[in-house]
Coordinates of N, CA and C in Angstrom, one line a residue:
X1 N 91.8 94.3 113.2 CA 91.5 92.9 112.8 C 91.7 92.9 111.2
X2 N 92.5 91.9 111.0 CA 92.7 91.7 109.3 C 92.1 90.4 108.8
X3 N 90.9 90.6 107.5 CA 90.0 89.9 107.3 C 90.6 88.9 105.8
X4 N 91.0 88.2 105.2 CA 91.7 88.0 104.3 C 90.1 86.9 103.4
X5 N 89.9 87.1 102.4 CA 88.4 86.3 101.6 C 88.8 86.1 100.1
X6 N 87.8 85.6 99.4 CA 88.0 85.0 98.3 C 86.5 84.8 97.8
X7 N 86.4 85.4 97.1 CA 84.9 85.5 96.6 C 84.6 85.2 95.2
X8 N 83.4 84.5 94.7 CA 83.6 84.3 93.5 C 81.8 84.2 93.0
X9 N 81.6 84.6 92.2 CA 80.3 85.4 91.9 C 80.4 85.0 90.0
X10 N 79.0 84.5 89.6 CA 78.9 84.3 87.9 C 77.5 85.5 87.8
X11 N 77.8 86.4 87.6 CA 76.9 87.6 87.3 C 76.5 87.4 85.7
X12 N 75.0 87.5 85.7 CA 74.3 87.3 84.4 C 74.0 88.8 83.6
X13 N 75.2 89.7 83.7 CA 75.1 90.7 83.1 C 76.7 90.7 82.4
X14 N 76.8 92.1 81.8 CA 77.9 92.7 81.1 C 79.4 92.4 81.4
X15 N 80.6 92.4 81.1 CA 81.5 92.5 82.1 C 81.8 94.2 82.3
X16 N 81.3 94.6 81.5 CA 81.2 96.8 81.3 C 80.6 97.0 83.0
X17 N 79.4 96.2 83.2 CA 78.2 96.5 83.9 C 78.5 96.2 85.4
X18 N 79.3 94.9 85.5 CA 80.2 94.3 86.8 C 80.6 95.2 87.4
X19 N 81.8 95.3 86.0 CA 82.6 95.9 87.3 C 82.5 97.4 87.2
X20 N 82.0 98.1 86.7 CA 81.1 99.9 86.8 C 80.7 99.6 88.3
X21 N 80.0 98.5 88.8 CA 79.3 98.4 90.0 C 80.2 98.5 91.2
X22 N 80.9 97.5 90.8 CA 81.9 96.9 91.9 C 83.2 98.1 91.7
X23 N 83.3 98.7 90.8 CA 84.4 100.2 91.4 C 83.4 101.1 92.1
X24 N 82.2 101.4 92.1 CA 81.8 102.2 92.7 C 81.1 102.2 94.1
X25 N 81.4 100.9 94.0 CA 80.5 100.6 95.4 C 81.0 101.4 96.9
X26 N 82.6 101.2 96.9 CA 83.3 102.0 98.0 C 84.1 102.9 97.4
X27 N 84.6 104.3 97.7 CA 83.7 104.6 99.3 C 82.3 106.0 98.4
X28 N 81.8 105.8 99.1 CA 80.3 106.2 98.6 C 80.0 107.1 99.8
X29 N 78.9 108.2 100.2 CA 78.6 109.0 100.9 C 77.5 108.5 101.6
X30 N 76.7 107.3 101.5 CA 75.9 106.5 102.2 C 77.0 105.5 103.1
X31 N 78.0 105.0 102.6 CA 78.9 104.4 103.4 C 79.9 104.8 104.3
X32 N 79.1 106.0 105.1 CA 80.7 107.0 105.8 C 81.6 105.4 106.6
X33 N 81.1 104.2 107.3 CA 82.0 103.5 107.8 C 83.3 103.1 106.9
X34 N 82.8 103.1 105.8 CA 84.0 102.9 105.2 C 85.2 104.2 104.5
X35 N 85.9 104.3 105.0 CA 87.3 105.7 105.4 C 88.2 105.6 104.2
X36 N 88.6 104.6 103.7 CA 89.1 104.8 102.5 C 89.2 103.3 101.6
X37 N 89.9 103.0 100.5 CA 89.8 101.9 99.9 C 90.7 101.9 99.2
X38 N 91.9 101.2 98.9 CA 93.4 101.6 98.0 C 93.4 100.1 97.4
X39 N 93.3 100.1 96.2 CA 93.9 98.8 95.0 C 95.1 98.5 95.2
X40 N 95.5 97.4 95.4 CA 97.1 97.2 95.8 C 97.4 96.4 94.7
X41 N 96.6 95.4 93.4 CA 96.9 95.2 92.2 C 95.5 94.6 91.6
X42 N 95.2 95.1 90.1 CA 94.7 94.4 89.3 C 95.1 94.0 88.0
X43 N 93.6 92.9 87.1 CA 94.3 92.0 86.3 C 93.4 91.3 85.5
X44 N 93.4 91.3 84.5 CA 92.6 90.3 83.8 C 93.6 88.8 83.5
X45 N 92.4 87.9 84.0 CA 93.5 86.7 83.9 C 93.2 85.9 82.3
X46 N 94.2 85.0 82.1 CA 93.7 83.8 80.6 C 92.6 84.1 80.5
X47 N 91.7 83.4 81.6 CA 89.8 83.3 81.4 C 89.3 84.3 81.2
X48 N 89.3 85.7 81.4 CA 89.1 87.0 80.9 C 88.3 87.5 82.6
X49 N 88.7 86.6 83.7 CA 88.4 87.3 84.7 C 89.1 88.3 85.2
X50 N 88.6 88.9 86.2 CA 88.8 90.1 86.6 C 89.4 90.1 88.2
X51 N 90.9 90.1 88.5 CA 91.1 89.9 89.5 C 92.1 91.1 90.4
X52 N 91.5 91.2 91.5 CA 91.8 92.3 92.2 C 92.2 92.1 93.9
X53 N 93.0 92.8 94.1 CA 93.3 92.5 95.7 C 93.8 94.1 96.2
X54 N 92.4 94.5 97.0 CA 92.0 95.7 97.6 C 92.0 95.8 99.0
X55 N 92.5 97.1 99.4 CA 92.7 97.3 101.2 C 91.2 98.0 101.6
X56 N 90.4 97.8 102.5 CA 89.7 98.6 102.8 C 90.0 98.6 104.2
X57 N 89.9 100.3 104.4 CA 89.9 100.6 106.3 C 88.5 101.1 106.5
X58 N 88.0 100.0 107.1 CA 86.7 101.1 107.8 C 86.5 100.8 108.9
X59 N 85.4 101.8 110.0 CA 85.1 101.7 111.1 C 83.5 100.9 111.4
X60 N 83.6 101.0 112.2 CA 82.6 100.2 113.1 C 82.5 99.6 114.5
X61 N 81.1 99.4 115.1 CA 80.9 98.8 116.4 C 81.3 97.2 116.3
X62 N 81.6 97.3 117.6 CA 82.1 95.2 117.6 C 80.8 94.3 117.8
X63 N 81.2 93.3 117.5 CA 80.2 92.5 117.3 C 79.3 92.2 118.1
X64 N 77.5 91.8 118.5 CA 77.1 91.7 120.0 C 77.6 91.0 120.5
X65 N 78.2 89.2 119.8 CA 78.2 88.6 120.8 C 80.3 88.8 121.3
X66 N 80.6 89.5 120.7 CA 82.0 90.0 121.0 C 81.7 90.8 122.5
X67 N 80.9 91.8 122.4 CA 81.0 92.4 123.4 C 80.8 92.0 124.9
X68 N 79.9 90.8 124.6 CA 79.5 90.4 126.0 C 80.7 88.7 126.3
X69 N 82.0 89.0 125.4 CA 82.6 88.1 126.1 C 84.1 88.6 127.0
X70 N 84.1 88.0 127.8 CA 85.5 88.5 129.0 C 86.5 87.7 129.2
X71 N 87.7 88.1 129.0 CA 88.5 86.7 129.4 C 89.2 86.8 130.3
X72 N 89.5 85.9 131.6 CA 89.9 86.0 132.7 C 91.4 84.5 132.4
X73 N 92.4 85.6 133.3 CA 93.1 84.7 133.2 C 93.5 83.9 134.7
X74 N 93.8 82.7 134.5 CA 93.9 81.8 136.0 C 94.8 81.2 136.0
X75 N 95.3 81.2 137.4 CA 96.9 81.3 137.6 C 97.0 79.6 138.2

């Protein structure tokens, strides 16, 4: 499943402090679901934001109400 998002966040700290956080967040040894994490480009834009577009592969169980659905096909 490929999840594609857009997230936008005004954090009341550093920009040093941001993004220290947000590189470190994956992959971490508390987060074994997450398998690996590859940068595919970053950027600081005009406005001095910080813009990034990252792959993460991780694992996990499907969702509850995924699991209890079936689909039958009718002819």
């Amino acid at each position: 499943m490929v999840r594609f998002g857009t997230f936008e966040y005004l954090f009341n700290e550093t920009f040093e402090n941001v993004t220290l956080a947000f590189w470190n967040k994956y992959p971490n040894p508390i987060s074994s679901h997450v398998l690996s994490v590859d940068t595919i480009s970053r950027e600081v834009d005009d406005n001095g934001r910080l813009c990034t577009t990252r792959l993460l592969i991780k694992v996990g169980k499907k969702p509850q109400w995924k699991m209890n659905v079936r689909f039958t096909i009718d002819e």
